[in-house]
XYZ file of C-alpha atoms in Angstrom:
709
model
C 29.404 12.707 -15.130
C 32.007 14.622 -12.921
C 29.810 17.604 -12.314
C 26.871 15.433 -11.731
C 28.990 13.593 -9.001
C 30.139 16.888 -7.364
C 26.323 18.011 -7.398
C 25.194 14.902 -5.706
C 27.989 14.822 -2.913
C 27.270 18.816 -2.132
C 23.638 18.246 -2.042
C 23.681 15.145 -0.114
C 26.378 16.701 2.516
C 24.729 19.788 3.206
C 20.911 19.345 2.723
C 20.545 15.621 3.689
C 17.262 13.970 3.730
C 15.402 15.088 6.682
C 16.576 18.821 7.038
C 16.512 22.147 5.240
C 19.825 23.815 5.032
C 22.094 26.237 2.754
C 22.751 25.525 -0.695
C 25.169 23.070 -2.062
C 28.918 24.332 -1.987
C 31.047 24.267 -4.905
C 34.067 22.136 -3.559
C 32.916 18.938 -1.728
C 36.501 17.797 -0.817
C 37.121 21.018 0.948
C 33.896 20.559 3.025
C 34.923 17.016 3.758
C 38.298 18.147 5.211
C 36.509 20.849 7.212
C 34.199 18.045 8.614
C 37.324 15.748 9.595
C 38.739 18.350 11.583
C 35.784 18.678 13.829
C 34.580 15.114 13.740
C 33.999 13.263 16.745
C 36.862 10.965 17.609
C 36.079 9.234 21.243
C 34.341 6.019 21.113
C 31.696 6.922 23.624
C 30.392 9.990 21.670
C 30.834 8.162 18.513
C 28.577 5.192 19.791
C 25.840 7.798 20.926
C 25.814 9.637 17.633
C 26.025 6.447 15.559
C 22.986 5.042 17.426
C 20.850 7.832 16.343
C 21.989 7.915 12.801
C 21.506 3.992 12.577
C 18.056 4.338 13.898
C 17.152 6.746 11.191
C 18.832 5.273 8.220
C 19.443 1.526 8.907
C 16.972 -0.022 11.247
C 14.158 -0.508 8.900
C 16.002 -3.094 7.019
C 18.596 -4.593 9.361
C 16.333 -3.990 12.628
C 16.969 -2.228 15.722
C 18.888 -5.095 17.216
C 20.736 -5.708 14.019
C 19.573 -9.155 13.336
C 18.131 -8.171 9.844
C 15.176 -9.790 8.170
C 15.228 -13.525 7.327
C 15.335 -13.928 3.690
C 15.615 -10.158 2.855
C 18.186 -8.356 4.631
C 21.407 -9.645 6.432
C 22.195 -9.391 9.983
C 24.932 -6.925 11.046
C 25.208 -8.527 14.387
C 28.278 -10.836 14.296
C 28.563 -10.454 10.727
C 31.665 -12.090 9.194
C 31.187 -10.314 6.102
C 31.565 -6.895 7.793
C 34.111 -7.870 10.244
C 36.586 -9.468 7.949
C 37.318 -6.237 5.875
C 37.196 -2.845 7.353
C 37.499 -0.889 4.009
C 34.616 -2.968 2.677
C 32.361 -2.053 5.576
C 33.174 1.677 5.085
C 32.592 1.417 1.267
C 29.305 -0.503 1.752
C 27.842 2.614 3.454
C 29.299 5.036 0.931
C 28.448 3.244 -1.985
C 25.893 0.715 -1.293
C 25.922 -2.752 -2.440
C 24.139 -5.008 -5.105
C 24.538 -8.734 -6.081
C 24.782 -11.753 -4.239
C 26.648 -11.900 -0.752
C 27.103 -14.543 1.886
C 26.801 -13.320 5.488
C 27.288 -15.934 8.163
C 26.857 -18.827 5.661
C 23.583 -17.639 4.372
C 23.236 -15.945 0.841
C 21.244 -12.629 0.369
C 20.341 -10.774 -2.749
C 18.774 -7.617 -1.938
C 19.884 -4.004 -2.744
C 21.371 -1.642 -0.099
C 21.087 1.986 -1.237
C 24.067 4.315 -0.907
C 24.589 6.828 1.623
C 26.982 9.095 -0.033
C 24.850 12.201 1.078
C 25.977 11.610 4.625
C 28.697 13.463 5.973
C 32.164 11.817 6.564
C 31.829 11.861 10.466
C 28.368 10.475 10.088
C 29.413 7.623 8.151
C 32.319 7.104 10.549
C 30.011 7.011 13.471
C 27.284 4.564 11.991
C 30.304 2.078 10.887
C 31.806 2.628 14.514
C 28.577 1.800 16.127
C 27.527 -1.289 14.044
C 31.303 -2.662 14.438
C 30.878 -2.330 18.507
C 27.216 -3.349 19.100
C 25.272 -6.622 19.358
C 28.230 -8.534 20.468
C 30.679 -7.316 17.572
C 33.961 -6.738 18.878
C 35.297 -4.286 16.001
C 37.053 -1.272 15.227
C 36.611 2.343 15.572
C 36.371 4.496 12.348
C 37.547 8.036 11.765
C 36.141 10.686 9.486
C 39.543 10.886 7.816
C 39.334 7.291 6.839
C 35.985 7.828 5.262
C 37.437 10.851 3.335
C 40.203 8.777 2.095
C 37.888 6.109 1.134
C 35.469 8.494 -0.450
C 38.092 10.096 -2.655
C 38.220 13.366 -4.837
C 35.961 11.693 -7.371
C 33.268 10.206 -5.322
C 31.870 7.005 -6.929
C 28.042 6.670 -6.445
C 26.529 3.511 -8.330
C 24.349 4.476 -11.203
C 22.259 2.340 -13.483
C 22.624 -0.637 -11.208
C 20.591 -0.276 -8.115
C 17.001 -0.937 -8.648
C 14.959 0.194 -5.710
C 15.360 1.349 -2.265
C 14.754 -1.721 0.125
C 12.130 0.017 1.784
C 10.076 0.941 -1.288
C 10.361 -1.556 -4.072
C 9.095 -0.800 -7.412
C 5.939 -2.925 -6.580
C 5.391 -0.957 -3.512
C 5.666 2.067 -5.489
C 3.140 0.874 -7.895
C 0.986 0.032 -5.004
C 1.043 3.143 -2.823
C 1.815 5.573 -5.492
C 0.025 4.129 -8.462
C -1.002 5.963 -11.676
C -3.564 8.610 -10.909
C -6.818 8.393 -12.765
C -6.668 12.279 -13.268
C -6.381 13.378 -16.859
C -3.295 16.009 -17.003
C -5.229 17.751 -19.719
C -8.195 18.640 -17.181
C -5.845 20.711 -15.388
C -4.675 24.286 -15.798
C -0.802 25.084 -16.015
C 0.412 27.160 -13.127
C 3.512 28.450 -14.506
C 4.603 31.480 -12.731
C 7.663 33.846 -12.843
C 8.974 32.587 -9.386
C 9.757 29.264 -10.742
C 12.472 28.119 -13.117
C 11.928 28.560 -16.807
C 9.454 26.142 -18.514
C 7.154 26.148 -21.429
C 3.544 24.949 -21.723
C 4.828 21.615 -23.231
C 7.256 20.788 -20.712
C 4.544 21.600 -17.794
C 2.063 19.325 -19.364
C 4.575 16.514 -19.551
C 5.653 17.049 -15.980
C 2.123 16.960 -14.895
C 1.538 13.581 -16.497
C 4.631 12.379 -14.841
C 3.684 13.478 -11.404
C 0.060 12.160 -11.613
C 1.497 8.787 -12.799
C 4.282 8.421 -10.251
C 4.189 10.971 -7.364
C 0.701 12.131 -6.569
C 0.030 8.942 -4.815
C 2.425 9.655 -2.079
C 2.827 13.401 -2.187
C -0.780 14.379 -2.836
C -2.452 16.029 -6.070
C -1.836 19.451 -4.507
C 1.719 18.529 -3.040
C 0.778 19.042 0.389
C 2.015 15.826 1.323
C 0.315 12.569 2.243
C 2.346 9.398 3.025
C 5.135 11.404 1.403
C 6.575 14.615 2.377
C 4.962 17.928 1.243
C 6.498 19.407 -2.101
C 5.037 22.870 -2.020
C 6.832 25.690 -3.670
C 8.279 27.355 -0.304
C 10.172 23.974 0.158
C 11.098 23.251 -3.598
C 12.355 26.588 -4.457
C 14.660 26.578 -1.237
C 15.940 23.373 -2.282
C 16.634 24.320 -6.032
C 16.714 22.499 -9.134
C 20.026 20.724 -8.665
C 19.011 19.230 -5.174
C 15.625 18.118 -6.729
C 17.361 16.478 -9.478
C 19.650 14.726 -7.117
C 16.789 13.395 -4.968
C 14.658 12.220 -7.837
C 17.746 10.459 -9.290
C 19.192 8.686 -6.304
C 16.151 8.541 -3.910
C 16.398 8.563 -0.108
C 16.548 6.142 2.885
C 13.263 7.693 3.818
C 11.499 5.726 1.024
C 11.878 7.861 -1.881
C 12.650 5.688 -4.870
C 15.669 6.332 -7.017
C 13.884 7.054 -10.235
C 16.770 7.877 -12.134
C 19.467 5.148 -11.253
C 16.606 2.649 -11.465
C 16.187 3.633 -15.145
C 12.613 4.674 -14.615
C 13.298 8.362 -15.291
C 15.666 9.772 -17.963
C 18.015 12.783 -17.130
C 15.450 14.976 -19.173
C 12.663 13.734 -17.331
C 14.326 14.374 -14.101
C 15.123 17.848 -15.114
C 11.750 18.718 -16.208
C 10.195 17.367 -13.063
C 12.518 19.188 -10.938
C 11.569 22.474 -12.498
C 7.969 21.590 -12.318
C 8.138 20.944 -8.569
C 9.116 24.746 -8.074
C 5.836 25.978 -9.770
C 2.395 26.021 -8.239
C 0.701 22.805 -8.659
C -1.970 22.419 -11.352
C -5.183 21.886 -9.483
C -7.786 19.394 -11.232
C -11.101 20.346 -11.486
C -13.791 19.605 -8.731
C -16.361 17.017 -9.409
C -19.798 17.961 -8.279
C -23.351 16.853 -9.018
C -23.598 18.165 -12.466
C -20.251 16.235 -13.711
C -21.705 12.945 -11.849
C -24.955 13.056 -13.316
C -23.355 13.746 -16.811
C -21.454 10.581 -16.505
C -24.194 8.443 -14.874
C -25.750 5.997 -17.376
C -28.191 3.125 -16.387
C -27.701 0.648 -19.281
C -30.606 -1.596 -18.120
C -33.379 -0.016 -15.872
C -34.248 -2.038 -12.978
C -37.817 -2.981 -14.171
C -36.094 -4.720 -17.167
C -33.747 -6.550 -15.403
C -34.693 -10.277 -14.674
C -36.647 -11.157 -11.769
C -34.829 -14.335 -11.236
C -31.277 -15.927 -12.371
C -31.096 -16.694 -15.800
C -28.578 -19.400 -15.280
C -28.395 -22.294 -13.007
C -24.932 -21.302 -11.616
C -24.357 -20.739 -7.855
C -23.723 -17.018 -8.153
C -22.890 -17.003 -4.426
C -19.722 -18.874 -5.310
C -18.573 -16.236 -8.230
C -15.434 -14.512 -7.940
C -14.954 -10.920 -9.013
C -11.258 -10.705 -10.131
C -9.584 -7.561 -10.850
C -7.534 -7.546 -14.414
C -5.561 -4.549 -13.224
C -3.749 -3.325 -16.240
C -6.324 -4.153 -19.029
C -9.051 -2.136 -16.990
C -11.508 -5.259 -16.683
C -12.900 -7.640 -14.262
C -13.387 -11.320 -14.746
C -16.247 -12.992 -13.330
C -15.201 -16.699 -12.461
C -17.551 -19.440 -11.384
C -15.982 -20.995 -8.184
C -17.545 -24.379 -8.565
C -16.802 -25.004 -12.440
C -13.645 -22.712 -12.542
C -15.135 -21.196 -15.988
C -14.802 -17.860 -16.712
C -18.229 -16.572 -16.941
C -17.589 -13.059 -18.314
C -15.042 -10.397 -18.580
C -16.501 -6.874 -18.411
C -14.832 -3.424 -19.154
C -14.844 -1.445 -15.958
C -12.705 1.380 -14.605
C -8.991 1.330 -14.840
C -7.162 -0.837 -12.078
C -10.483 -1.921 -10.125
C -9.104 -1.489 -6.605
C -12.169 -3.474 -4.895
C -15.415 -5.262 -5.722
C -18.293 -5.251 -3.188
C -21.434 -7.308 -3.109
C -24.992 -6.238 -2.353
C -26.632 -7.491 0.785
C -28.861 -9.712 -1.460
C -25.713 -11.185 -3.352
C -27.320 -10.120 -6.566
C -25.067 -7.161 -7.438
C -21.378 -6.632 -7.599
C -20.068 -2.942 -7.373
C -16.537 -2.126 -8.601
C -14.496 1.054 -8.440
C -11.640 1.900 -10.603
C -8.545 4.154 -9.701
C -10.239 6.289 -12.288
C -13.341 6.725 -9.988
C -15.556 4.873 -12.349
C -18.193 2.616 -10.513
C -19.720 -0.108 -12.194
C -22.748 -2.197 -10.999
C -22.855 -5.831 -12.247
C -26.108 -7.841 -12.391
C -25.243 -11.499 -11.444
C -28.698 -12.740 -12.240
C -27.925 -12.078 -15.979
C -26.555 -14.812 -18.205
C -23.907 -13.907 -18.662
C -23.522 -11.159 -15.922
C -23.494 -7.520 -17.245
C -22.787 -4.051 -16.227
C -26.355 -2.538 -15.510
C -25.202 0.949 -14.539
C -22.221 3.115 -14.419
C -21.008 6.659 -12.777
C -17.747 8.425 -12.125
C -17.845 9.820 -8.698
C -14.488 11.863 -9.427
C -11.389 11.741 -10.975
C -9.510 9.056 -8.678
C -10.836 6.854 -6.143
C -10.308 3.601 -4.071
C -13.494 2.557 -2.273
C -16.972 1.414 -2.560
C -19.635 -0.128 -0.465
C -23.535 -1.118 -0.129
C -25.863 -0.704 2.764
C -26.174 -3.950 4.778
C -28.346 -3.093 7.858
C -31.551 -4.835 8.180
C -34.414 -3.062 6.292
C -31.713 -1.197 4.103
C -30.421 -4.149 2.068
C -29.464 -2.974 -1.456
C -31.020 0.461 -0.973
C -27.773 2.520 -1.049
C -24.161 2.294 -2.226
C -21.322 4.564 -1.266
C -18.236 5.544 -3.073
C -15.228 7.351 -1.605
C -13.009 9.667 -3.722
C -9.137 10.682 -3.573
C -9.891 13.405 -5.907
C -11.990 15.600 -5.272
C -11.673 14.415 -1.597
C -15.347 13.464 -0.762
C -17.807 10.627 -0.664
C -20.898 10.034 -2.694
C -23.973 8.360 -1.631
C -25.872 6.625 -4.454
C -29.156 4.753 -5.087
C -28.572 1.057 -4.658
C -30.498 0.039 -7.715
C -29.255 2.643 -10.228
C -26.220 4.372 -8.907
C -28.118 7.717 -9.208
C -26.153 10.204 -6.958
C -27.999 11.381 -4.049
C -25.454 13.109 -1.700
C -22.017 14.350 -2.012
C -20.102 15.068 1.046
C -16.503 16.811 1.148
C -13.807 15.415 3.497
C -11.585 18.493 3.844
C -10.986 19.483 7.204
C -8.535 19.367 10.312
C -6.027 16.880 10.893
C -6.493 14.749 14.093
C -3.122 15.553 15.521
C -1.780 18.878 14.680
C -5.308 20.433 14.280
C -4.253 22.042 10.897
C -6.346 22.155 7.847
C -5.634 19.560 5.075
C -7.022 20.410 1.554
C -7.019 16.892 0.246
C -7.904 14.231 2.967
C -8.706 11.076 0.840
C -11.276 8.627 1.493
C -9.677 5.020 2.259
C -11.662 2.090 3.416
C -15.287 2.100 3.591
C -17.422 -0.677 5.601
C -21.147 -1.188 6.167
C -22.398 -1.412 9.682
C -24.103 -4.333 10.904
C -25.361 -2.669 14.075
C -26.783 0.708 12.854
C -27.849 2.163 9.516
C -24.380 3.527 8.901
C -21.312 3.441 6.553
C -18.000 3.775 8.360
C -15.624 5.747 6.316
C -11.895 6.167 6.851
C -10.328 9.700 6.082
C -6.721 8.774 5.326
C -5.069 12.195 5.747
C -6.832 13.755 8.746
C -6.725 10.373 10.659
C -10.624 10.524 11.198
C -13.208 7.678 11.190
C -16.784 8.944 10.010
C -20.133 7.146 10.777
C -22.295 8.256 8.368
C -26.022 7.639 9.271
C -27.923 7.083 6.104
C -31.479 6.485 7.441
C -32.167 9.937 6.411
C -29.878 11.215 3.633
C -31.732 14.395 3.208
C -30.586 15.423 6.780
C -27.362 13.306 7.070
C -26.206 12.669 10.358
C -22.224 12.210 10.805
C -20.354 11.160 13.907
C -16.773 11.923 13.793
C -14.247 9.782 15.739
C -10.592 10.778 16.152
C -8.101 7.880 15.513
C -4.511 8.242 13.866
C -2.935 9.012 10.593
C -2.940 7.541 7.879
C -6.029 5.328 7.961
C -6.082 2.660 5.315
C -7.644 -0.839 5.113
C -9.473 -2.728 7.890
C -12.158 -5.455 8.534
C -14.656 -6.598 11.257
C -14.182 -9.024 14.055
C -16.240 -12.255 13.931
C -18.826 -10.622 15.951
C -19.342 -7.930 13.253
C -19.487 -5.394 16.071
C -15.784 -4.086 15.969
C -14.277 -2.635 13.140
C -10.262 -2.836 13.337
C -8.533 -0.607 10.905
C -4.880 0.415 10.168
C -3.399 3.686 10.546
C -0.503 2.493 8.703
C 2.206 5.398 8.976
C 1.388 5.685 12.693
C 1.842 1.847 13.243
C -1.480 1.685 15.161
C -4.692 -0.454 14.822
C -7.797 1.574 15.672
C -10.586 -0.324 17.140
C -14.308 1.041 16.763
C -17.404 -0.356 18.612
C -19.917 0.149 15.724
C -22.744 -0.637 18.409
C -21.711 1.898 20.817
C -20.186 4.173 18.122
C -16.984 5.131 19.752
C -13.346 4.254 19.738
C -12.419 1.735 22.017
C -8.564 1.120 21.378
C -5.828 2.644 19.521
C -3.152 -0.369 19.733
C 0.520 -0.013 18.963
C 1.723 -2.593 16.462
C 4.822 -2.377 14.119
C 6.219 -0.993 10.705
C 3.244 -0.263 8.505
C 0.357 -2.648 9.236
C -1.578 -3.616 6.183
C -4.251 -6.040 7.036
C -6.389 -6.009 3.800
C -9.613 -7.119 5.656
C -7.793 -8.967 8.152
C -8.169 -12.481 9.442
C -10.203 -13.882 12.183
C -9.427 -17.152 14.035
C -9.909 -18.751 17.273
C -6.429 -18.710 18.858
C -5.636 -21.826 20.960
C -4.334 -19.878 23.762
C -6.051 -16.396 23.595
C -9.275 -16.949 22.107
C -10.981 -15.098 19.207
C -8.226 -12.668 17.548
C -8.025 -10.673 14.546
C -4.771 -10.547 12.461
C -2.742 -8.097 10.331
C 0.432 -8.424 8.565
C 2.766 -5.474 7.644
C 4.547 -3.769 4.687
C 7.664 -2.881 6.776
C 8.689 -5.980 8.409
C 8.108 -9.801 8.713
C 5.751 -9.516 11.837
C 2.065 -11.135 11.776
C 0.346 -9.526 14.583
C -2.651 -11.079 16.491
C -5.209 -8.565 18.541
C -7.585 -9.932 20.966
C -11.183 -9.335 20.169
C -13.380 -10.824 22.682
C -13.919 -8.371 25.459
C -16.465 -10.347 27.202
C -14.981 -14.024 27.763
C -11.295 -12.857 27.018
C -11.239 -9.400 28.647
C -7.493 -9.410 29.551
C -6.606 -10.087 25.953
C -9.100 -7.559 24.349
C -7.533 -5.208 21.869
C -4.010 -5.984 22.930
C -1.195 -7.498 21.000
C -1.490 -11.119 22.246
C 0.929 -12.939 19.569
C 3.406 -11.963 17.237
C 4.619 -14.374 14.519
C 7.373 -14.108 12.042
C 6.625 -14.779 8.405
C 8.905 -15.164 5.346
C 9.448 -11.369 5.313
C 8.171 -7.824 5.092
C 6.065 -6.632 2.090
C 2.788 -8.518 2.840
C -0.539 -7.148 1.778
C -3.111 -9.763 3.009
C -3.687 -12.192 5.492
C -6.658 -14.703 5.230
C -8.262 -17.385 7.125
C -11.862 -18.994 7.253
C -14.232 -20.217 10.130
C -13.942 -23.728 8.489
C -10.334 -23.792 8.144
C -7.244 -24.704 10.203
C -5.093 -22.575 8.233
C -3.680 -18.876 8.105
C -2.414 -17.707 4.911
C 0.038 -14.754 4.421
C 1.381 -13.257 1.317
C 4.310 -10.944 0.660
C 3.893 -9.703 -2.982
C 6.197 -6.669 -2.266
C 8.985 -8.434 -0.668
C 12.203 -7.725 -2.587
C 13.118 -11.561 -2.765
C 11.463 -13.271 -5.635
C 11.395 -16.731 -3.586
C 9.202 -14.774 -1.069
C 7.098 -12.794 -3.334
C 6.323 -15.864 -5.545
C 5.214 -18.149 -2.585
C 2.787 -18.020 0.225
C 3.260 -18.970 3.962
C 0.636 -21.061 5.553
C 0.386 -21.492 9.426
C -1.491 -24.415 11.322
C -3.774 -22.464 13.639
C -3.692 -25.273 16.198
C 0.087 -25.190 16.441
C 1.156 -21.783 15.558
C 4.642 -21.858 17.358
C 5.496 -24.596 14.862
C 6.131 -21.767 11.985
C 5.017 -21.727 8.580
C 4.967 -23.997 5.628
C 6.042 -22.439 2.159
C 4.148 -23.272 -0.936
C 5.570 -22.354 -4.448
C 2.431 -20.915 -5.721
C 4.129 -19.117 -8.803
C 6.395 -22.308 -9.398
C 3.115 -24.308 -9.542
C 1.609 -21.928 -12.098
C 4.510 -22.606 -14.437
C 4.300 -19.251 -16.210
C 7.761 -18.627 -17.484
C 9.392 -15.385 -17.256
C 8.195 -12.255 -15.138
C 7.998 -11.110 -11.681
C 5.153 -13.553 -10.871
C 3.984 -12.015 -7.601
C 1.604 -14.101 -5.506
C -1.088 -11.923 -3.947
C -4.348 -12.003 -2.019
C -5.424 -15.394 -0.489
C -9.457 -15.560 -1.015
C -11.552 -18.384 -0.012
C -14.319 -19.884 -2.078
C -17.865 -20.024 -0.544
C -17.518 -23.440 0.798
C -14.423 -22.708 2.678
C -12.387 -25.506 1.373
C -10.454 -23.746 -1.461
C -7.848 -20.791 -1.345
C -7.517 -18.801 -4.493
C -3.963 -16.858 -5.446
C -3.475 -14.477 -8.052
C -0.125 -14.849 -9.760
C 0.337 -11.368 -10.919
C 2.727 -11.073 -13.707
C 3.601 -8.294 -16.190
C 0.908 -7.036 -18.865
C 2.742 -8.739 -21.878
C 3.372 -11.854 -19.715
C 1.130 -14.818 -18.739
C -0.701 -14.589 -15.401
C -2.773 -17.040 -13.734
C -5.057 -18.008 -10.756
C -3.846 -20.847 -8.589
C -6.350 -22.715 -6.539
C -5.163 -24.814 -3.659
C -6.983 -27.303 -1.403
C -7.219 -25.926 2.105
C -7.268 -29.211 3.777
C -4.261 -30.749 1.963
C -2.485 -27.657 1.028
C -1.961 -29.404 -2.294
C -2.423 -27.828 -5.775
C -6.250 -28.368 -6.952
C -6.448 -26.266 -10.041
C -4.957 -23.627 -12.247
C -6.903 -21.063 -14.345
C -4.756 -20.117 -17.420
C -6.294 -18.123 -19.825
C -4.750 -15.139 -22.234
C -7.769 -13.142 -20.900
C -6.491 -13.169 -17.423
C -4.186 -10.136 -17.473
C -2.502 -8.953 -14.291
C -4.825 -10.329 -11.891
C -4.563 -8.873 -8.514
C -7.811 -8.647 -6.195
C -10.133 -11.524 -6.018
C -13.649 -11.128 -4.068
C -15.831 -14.214 -3.532
C -19.522 -13.073 -3.577
C -20.651 -14.850 -0.416
C -17.660 -14.184 1.806
C -17.814 -10.302 0.605
C -21.476 -10.188 1.510
C -21.167 -12.010 4.944
C -17.576 -10.267 5.924
C -15.992 -13.705 6.087
C -12.446 -13.597 6.540
């Protein structure tokens, strides 16, 4: 353990999180003493240096003004907790903090990571800056004090911290979810320049990487939402540094896989060595592979000509049962489970054909399933595997092309596939590899994120995540495919239509921007700055009492709910600008939702570290937005017993008078669907069934067809 502590200290002190430097030194205490001699001592200089460090390492949680986030991260401004104990303030930065604390009379129970990797003068500058900012009249801390506090045997918490506050386990599961790629399909790339490994170790590390790392760092390790992990970087860092980083994480968002208990020491060692070998490349997936996977279970001519049941299938819900690899079809009128179908793993979305007859689902394993709602019960009538990993599917909606085509976008290989709308027969495959929108450098793995169907032209609008480009794919002549490229920003993710269905608003979530596409004129009309990882889902459209029609997004990185004006004709001064910002329960929101018949705006926060927030829903009165939100205890109403019980994705029924919520529990625990009366905000119904396993996304047929949100 002593050796590990010294390794951590040396690696953290010399290399840090953002920089490349020399290998760790053998004697951390000697380095501390050397730093102490050269450390900044005058208050003005310390404040300037401390402010820069604070903005890099602390502001994401405690905010730039030191006010913290309500219900999640305590304020540092006028903090009695920090001001009353000098040594505690220093040690909190060095060693982190877990467990309940009380700050200014309010209790908090989030996790603060340790910043032991920072140099003594850096810790001193951060503490000094905090203690003398935002009305704090505190003290000045020297590097020598930090050295004394740290001691020879630096104590870094192990085993206790769970997750980095900006990257919770759930967030990691969401962004870096297990890849659908089978490690057995790859070729081991063991070479002499990397540390010693055998084939078994390499195969095992490949599995770990695809399950936990590829979602952020990319299959080829070129970097995506996470930093690149190419061999020129990893070999320079070395095994010890990589082990330390994997074990303890980083404030930049790298989870602490070791101290959280997710990875064993052996797994960390194996993964650290693996990262210094060339990444194993999965196979490509072309027309031959797609046609081999393509199955038409029931031919179009053998399908029913009209519904075989008397149910209102336009009020069916397609509900993702994430961990069971299934989709539940639920009758929105009777609340009955109509059927449960085996689909691809962890279905990401369901999309409905323009006729409302077919539901198309896509799993993270890139398997597309086509479900016929006319059948009693609904059945899968065709399947295809469009790659090894994917997230998006959509169908043609332009007049004259209803139900004619379907399109699926893949993470691996990076490409999209246009298919026959009746059978899923693959027609065209188009690679998305190319140059980034900003640095103009080649990216080998630009993944396809959201896809929507234009209502203005026979086009699919396709988000290319890593390059930051939006493609308008004209399907009127797929043999001579015409594609218009619009430069936006990285990294493109989700988005939806304004109420006119002319303008597509989509998040470039790591650039903290919303791109606005005029689908009629086929051009970018705005690139609007928002804040801290916008994540709209499809967003929400309401009539703001002060600003007219607006589209709304929430965020992963903070508690802000951002309103953008969407009416360039009658409210030109507000168009594509942030006109209103509300504060919700906290960061970690995935979806906002409203309905043209509703006076409510619903905001979830399933990734918030505070269970009280992640297990509830915030709801605003659209006619009185300044009043704030009401909290509804959705998970408590479900009465499920133990488990995380995350409340996720409000979805309206076809009538617009009910809101459905998934209570997403563990795979071996009880989950539920909770239904709330939109007008009264009272509990209306709970769907509890042992077959409802880890429900996440829910997609109402009519609302999905009509793009109502």
